[in-house]
Short mmCIF file of C-alpha atoms in Angstrom, two decimals:
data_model
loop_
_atom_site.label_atom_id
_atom_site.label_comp_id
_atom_site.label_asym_id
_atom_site.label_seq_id
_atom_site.Cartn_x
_atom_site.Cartn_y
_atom_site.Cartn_z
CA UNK A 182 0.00 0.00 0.00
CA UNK A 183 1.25 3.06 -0.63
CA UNK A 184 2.20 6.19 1.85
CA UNK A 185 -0.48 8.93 1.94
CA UNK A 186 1.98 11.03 1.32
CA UNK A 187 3.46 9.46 -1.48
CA UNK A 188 0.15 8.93 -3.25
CA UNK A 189 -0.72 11.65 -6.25
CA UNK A 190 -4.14 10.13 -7.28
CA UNK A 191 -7.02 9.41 -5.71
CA UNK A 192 -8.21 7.29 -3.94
CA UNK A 193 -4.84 7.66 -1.94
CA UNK A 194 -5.05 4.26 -0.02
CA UNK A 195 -5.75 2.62 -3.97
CA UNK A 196 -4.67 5.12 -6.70
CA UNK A 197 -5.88 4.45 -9.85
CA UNK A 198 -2.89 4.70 -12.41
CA UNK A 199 0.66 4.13 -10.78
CA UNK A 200 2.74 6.64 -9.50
CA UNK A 201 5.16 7.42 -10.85
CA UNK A 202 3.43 6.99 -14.40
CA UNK A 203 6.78 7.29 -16.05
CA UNK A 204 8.66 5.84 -17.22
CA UNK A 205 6.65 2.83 -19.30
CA UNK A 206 6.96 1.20 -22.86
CA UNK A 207 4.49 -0.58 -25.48
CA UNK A 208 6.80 -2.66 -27.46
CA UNK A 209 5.61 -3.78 -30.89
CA UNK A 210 2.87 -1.25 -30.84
CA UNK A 211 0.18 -1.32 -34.19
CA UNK A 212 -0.14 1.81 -35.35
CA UNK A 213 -2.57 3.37 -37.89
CA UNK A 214 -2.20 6.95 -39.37
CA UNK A 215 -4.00 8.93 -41.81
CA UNK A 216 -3.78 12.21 -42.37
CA UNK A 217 -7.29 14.62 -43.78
CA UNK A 218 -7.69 18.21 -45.00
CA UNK A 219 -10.78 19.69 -43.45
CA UNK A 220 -11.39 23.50 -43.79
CA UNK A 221 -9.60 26.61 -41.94
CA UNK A 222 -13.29 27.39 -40.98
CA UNK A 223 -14.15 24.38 -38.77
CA UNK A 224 -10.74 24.31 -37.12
CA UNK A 225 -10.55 28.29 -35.85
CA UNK A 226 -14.34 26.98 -34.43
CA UNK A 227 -12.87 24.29 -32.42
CA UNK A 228 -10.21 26.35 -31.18
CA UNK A 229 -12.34 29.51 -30.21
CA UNK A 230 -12.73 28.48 -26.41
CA UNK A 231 -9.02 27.40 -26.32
CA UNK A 232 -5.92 29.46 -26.19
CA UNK A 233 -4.39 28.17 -29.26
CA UNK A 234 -3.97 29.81 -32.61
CA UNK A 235 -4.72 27.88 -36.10
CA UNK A 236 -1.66 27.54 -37.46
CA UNK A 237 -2.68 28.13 -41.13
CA UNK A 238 -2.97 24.52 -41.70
CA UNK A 239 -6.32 23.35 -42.04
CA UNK A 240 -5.39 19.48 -41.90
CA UNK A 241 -5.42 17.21 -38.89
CA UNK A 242 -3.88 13.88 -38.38
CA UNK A 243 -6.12 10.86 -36.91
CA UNK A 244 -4.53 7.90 -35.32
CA UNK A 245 -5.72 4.55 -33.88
CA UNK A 246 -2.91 3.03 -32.01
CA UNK A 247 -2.40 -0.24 -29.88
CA UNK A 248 -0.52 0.42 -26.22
CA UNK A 249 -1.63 -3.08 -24.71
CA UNK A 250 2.03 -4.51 -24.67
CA UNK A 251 2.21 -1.89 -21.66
CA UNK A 252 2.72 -3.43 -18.48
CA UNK A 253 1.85 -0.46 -16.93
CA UNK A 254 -0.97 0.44 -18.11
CA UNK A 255 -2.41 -1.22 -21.37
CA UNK A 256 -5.02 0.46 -23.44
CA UNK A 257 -5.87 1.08 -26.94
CA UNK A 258 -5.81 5.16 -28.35
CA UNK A 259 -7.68 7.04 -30.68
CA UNK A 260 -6.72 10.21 -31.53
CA UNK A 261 -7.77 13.59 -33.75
CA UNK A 262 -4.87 16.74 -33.20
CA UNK A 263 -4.31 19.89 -35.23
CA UNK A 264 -1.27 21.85 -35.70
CA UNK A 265 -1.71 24.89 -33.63
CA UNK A 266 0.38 28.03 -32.49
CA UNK A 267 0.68 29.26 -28.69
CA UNK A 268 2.68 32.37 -28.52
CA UNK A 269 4.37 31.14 -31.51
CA UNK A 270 5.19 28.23 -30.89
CA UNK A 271 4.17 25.40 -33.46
CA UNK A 272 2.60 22.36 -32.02
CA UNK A 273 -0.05 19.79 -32.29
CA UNK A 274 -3.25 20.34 -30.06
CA UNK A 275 -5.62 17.21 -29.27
CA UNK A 276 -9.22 18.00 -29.61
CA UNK A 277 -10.60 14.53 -29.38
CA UNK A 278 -8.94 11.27 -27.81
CA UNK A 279 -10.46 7.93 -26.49
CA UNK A 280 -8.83 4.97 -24.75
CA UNK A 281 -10.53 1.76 -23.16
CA UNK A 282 -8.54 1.96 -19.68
CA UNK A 283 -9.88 3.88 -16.78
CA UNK A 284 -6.32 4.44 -15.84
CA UNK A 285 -4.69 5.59 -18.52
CA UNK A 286 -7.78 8.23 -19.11
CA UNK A 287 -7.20 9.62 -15.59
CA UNK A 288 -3.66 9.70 -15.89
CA UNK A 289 -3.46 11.42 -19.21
CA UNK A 290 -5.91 14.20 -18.51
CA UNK A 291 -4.79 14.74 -15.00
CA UNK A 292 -1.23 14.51 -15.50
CA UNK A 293 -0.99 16.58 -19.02
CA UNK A 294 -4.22 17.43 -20.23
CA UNK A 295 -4.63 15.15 -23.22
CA UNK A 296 -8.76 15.48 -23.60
CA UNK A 297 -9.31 11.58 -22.91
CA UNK A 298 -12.98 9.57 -22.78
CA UNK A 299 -13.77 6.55 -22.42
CA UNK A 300 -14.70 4.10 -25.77
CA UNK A 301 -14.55 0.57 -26.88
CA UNK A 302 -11.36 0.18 -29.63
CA UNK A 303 -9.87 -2.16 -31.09
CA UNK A 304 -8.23 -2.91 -34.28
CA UNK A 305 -9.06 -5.71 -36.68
CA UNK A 306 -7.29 -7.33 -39.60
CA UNK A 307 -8.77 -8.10 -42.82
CA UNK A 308 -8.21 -11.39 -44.92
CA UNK A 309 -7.09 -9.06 -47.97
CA UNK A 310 -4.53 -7.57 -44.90
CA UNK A 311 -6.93 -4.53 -44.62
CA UNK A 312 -6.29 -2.95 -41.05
CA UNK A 313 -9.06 -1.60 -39.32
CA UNK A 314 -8.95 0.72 -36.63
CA UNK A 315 -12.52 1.65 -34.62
CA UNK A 316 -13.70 3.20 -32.08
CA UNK A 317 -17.59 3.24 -30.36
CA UNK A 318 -19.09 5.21 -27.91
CA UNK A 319 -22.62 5.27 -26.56
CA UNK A 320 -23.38 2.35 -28.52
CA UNK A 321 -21.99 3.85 -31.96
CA UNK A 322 -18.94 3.47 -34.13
CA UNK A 323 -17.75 6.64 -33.93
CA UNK A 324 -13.87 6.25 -35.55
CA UNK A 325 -13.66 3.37 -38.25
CA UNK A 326 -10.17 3.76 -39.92
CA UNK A 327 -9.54 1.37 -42.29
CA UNK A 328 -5.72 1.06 -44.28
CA UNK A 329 -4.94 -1.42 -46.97
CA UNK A 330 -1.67 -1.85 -47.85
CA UNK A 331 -0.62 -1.06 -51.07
CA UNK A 332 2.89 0.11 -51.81
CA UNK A 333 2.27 2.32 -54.68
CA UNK A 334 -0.32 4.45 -52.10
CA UNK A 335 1.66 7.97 -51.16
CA UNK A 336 2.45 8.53 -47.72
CA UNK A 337 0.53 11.35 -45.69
CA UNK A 338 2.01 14.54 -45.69
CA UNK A 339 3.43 15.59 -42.78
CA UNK A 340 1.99 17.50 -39.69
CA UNK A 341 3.63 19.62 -37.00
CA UNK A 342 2.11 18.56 -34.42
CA UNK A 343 5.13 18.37 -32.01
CA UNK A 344 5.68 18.93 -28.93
CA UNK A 345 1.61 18.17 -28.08
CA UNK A 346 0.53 21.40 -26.76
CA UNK A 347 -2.76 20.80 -24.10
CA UNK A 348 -5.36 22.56 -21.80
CA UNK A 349 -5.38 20.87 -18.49
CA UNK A 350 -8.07 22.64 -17.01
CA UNK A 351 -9.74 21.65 -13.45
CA UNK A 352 -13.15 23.02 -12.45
CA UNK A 353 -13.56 25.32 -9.64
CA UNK A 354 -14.84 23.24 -6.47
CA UNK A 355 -17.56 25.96 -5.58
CA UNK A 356 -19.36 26.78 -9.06
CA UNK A 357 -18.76 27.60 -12.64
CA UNK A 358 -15.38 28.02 -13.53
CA UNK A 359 -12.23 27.21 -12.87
CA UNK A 360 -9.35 26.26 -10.50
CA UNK A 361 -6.61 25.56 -12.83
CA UNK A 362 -6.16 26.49 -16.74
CA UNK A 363 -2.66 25.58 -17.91
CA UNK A 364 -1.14 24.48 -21.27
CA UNK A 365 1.21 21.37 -20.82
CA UNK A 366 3.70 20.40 -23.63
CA UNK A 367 4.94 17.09 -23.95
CA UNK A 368 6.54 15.24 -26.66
CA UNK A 369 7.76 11.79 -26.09
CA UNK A 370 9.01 11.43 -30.43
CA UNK A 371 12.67 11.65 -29.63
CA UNK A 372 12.12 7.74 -28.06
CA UNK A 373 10.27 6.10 -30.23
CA UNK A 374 12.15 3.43 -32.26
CA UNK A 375 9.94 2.86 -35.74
CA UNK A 376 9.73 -0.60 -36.94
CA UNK A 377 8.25 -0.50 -40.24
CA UNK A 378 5.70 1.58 -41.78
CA UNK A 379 3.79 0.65 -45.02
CA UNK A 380 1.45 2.98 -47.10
CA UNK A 381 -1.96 2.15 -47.78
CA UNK A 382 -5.31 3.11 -49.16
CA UNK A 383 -7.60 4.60 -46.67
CA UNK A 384 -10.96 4.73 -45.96
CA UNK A 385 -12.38 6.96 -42.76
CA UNK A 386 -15.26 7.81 -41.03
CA UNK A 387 -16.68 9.64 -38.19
CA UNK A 388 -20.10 9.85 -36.50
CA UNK A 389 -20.75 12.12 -34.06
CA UNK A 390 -22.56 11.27 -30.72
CA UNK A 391 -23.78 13.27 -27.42
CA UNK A 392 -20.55 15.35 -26.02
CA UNK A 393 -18.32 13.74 -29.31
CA UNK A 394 -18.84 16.08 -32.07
CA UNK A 395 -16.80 14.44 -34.52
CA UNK A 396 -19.04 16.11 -37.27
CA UNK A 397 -16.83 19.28 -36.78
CA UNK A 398 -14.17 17.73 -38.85
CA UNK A 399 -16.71 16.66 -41.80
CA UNK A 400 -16.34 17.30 -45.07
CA UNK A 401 -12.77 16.40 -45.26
CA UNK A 402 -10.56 14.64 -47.29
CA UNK A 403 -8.12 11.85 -47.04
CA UNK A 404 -4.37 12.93 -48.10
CA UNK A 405 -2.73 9.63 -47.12
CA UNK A 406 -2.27 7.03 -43.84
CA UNK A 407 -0.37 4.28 -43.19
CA UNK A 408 0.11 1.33 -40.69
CA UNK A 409 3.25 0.85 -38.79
CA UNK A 410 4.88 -0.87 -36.01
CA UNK A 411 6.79 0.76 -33.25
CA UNK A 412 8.42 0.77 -30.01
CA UNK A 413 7.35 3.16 -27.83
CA UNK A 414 8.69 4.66 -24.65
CA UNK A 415 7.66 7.19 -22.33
CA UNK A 416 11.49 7.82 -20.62
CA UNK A 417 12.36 9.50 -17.97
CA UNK A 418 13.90 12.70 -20.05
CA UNK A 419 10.94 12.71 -22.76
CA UNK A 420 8.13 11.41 -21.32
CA UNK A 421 7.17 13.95 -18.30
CA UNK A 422 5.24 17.13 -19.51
CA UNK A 423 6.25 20.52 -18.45
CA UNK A 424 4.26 23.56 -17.80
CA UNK A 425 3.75 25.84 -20.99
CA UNK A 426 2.34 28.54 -19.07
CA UNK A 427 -0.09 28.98 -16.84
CA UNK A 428 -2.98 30.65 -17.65
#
């Protein structure tokens, strides 16, 4: 059992995700990539309420990716982020992200702000070697990315979306508002030891559902994706956060 006052999660005499959360690994991760061009209009929308700037890109990257070979803390991840500005500085912003493990929800949003809910995922392979990754919520698919290899199939452009640049916000106690607003940066690239990564042709779609407007993003269009392997590591030098600014 831990020491109360060792404990940085609640419930303190059973925390929910380990502390400390770092370091951990997901060796021989799946992951699948696409990248989409939606429209400078719906992405200034969806970062009204947040301090971020649109970066004059109006593509985003989406990304179903498999962390159960984490001892840790296994869980699947599904993932939307834009390229963004704070102050100037380029990043990439999450504005929707889903994982099947209580614990790694709580830790991500409490620890660096990454917007996390709860979903079923999973990813499925095809006879024809077709990866599909999904995602449902509420009873409905909302994420169904599906890749199919093909070498001749350009890769997505690429995205700067590094270091991830988040709101962690906490609610006031007492009312509206609240207690905390800061943006968190985090970028845990510099560790991750790609495997192989093959082109493909992509399919995508997204349904929106109560609280998960994923219709913000629609129309778009699919640039290019991918499906890779990788190991990943969250290290002690690159996978902490660090406080942006407060705000």
């Amino acid at each position: 059992m831990p020491k109360l006052q060792s404990a940085n999660n609640m419930p303190v005499h059973a925390p929910l995700y380990p502390s400390p959360f770092v370091p951990y690994e997901a060796r021989d991760q799946r992951i699948l990539y696409a990248v989409c061009r939606g429209s400078e209009e719906a992405i200034r929308a969806i970062l009204e309420p947040t301090p971020f700037d649109y970066a004059g890109d109006d593509r985003f990257a989406l990304s179903v990716v498999d962390f159960t070979n984490n001892a840790k803390c296994p869980f699947f991840d599904v993932a939307i982020v834009v390229p963004v500005t704070f102050h100037g500085q380029p990043g990439g912003h999450y504005v929707f992200e889903y994982e099947d493990n209580d614990a790694a929800i709580a830790a991500g949003r409490e620890l660096w702000g990454y917007p996390k809910k709860q979903a079923v995922i999973g990813i499925d392979e095809k006879p024809d070697g077709t990866m599909v990754g999904w995602a449902e919520r509420k009873g409905t698919r909302i994420v169904e990315l599906a890749i199919t290899p093909d070498a001749d199939a350009p890769l997505p452009p690429k995205l700067a979306t590094l270091p991830h640049l988040n709101l962690r916000t906490f609610p006031a106690p007492d009312g509206p508002g609240t207690s905390l607003r800061q943006v968190i940066g985090r970028d845990t690239s510099p560790d991750l030891m790609l495997k192989t990564q093959q082109p493909g042709r992509v399919a995508l779609s997204l349904q929106p559902v109560p609280g998960c407007p994923l219709d913000l993003f629609t129309p778009f269009e699919v640039l290019g994706g991918y499906v890779a392997v990788a190991d990943f590591f969250a290290t002690e030098e690159n996978g902490w956060g660090w406080v942006v600014a407060d705000l």
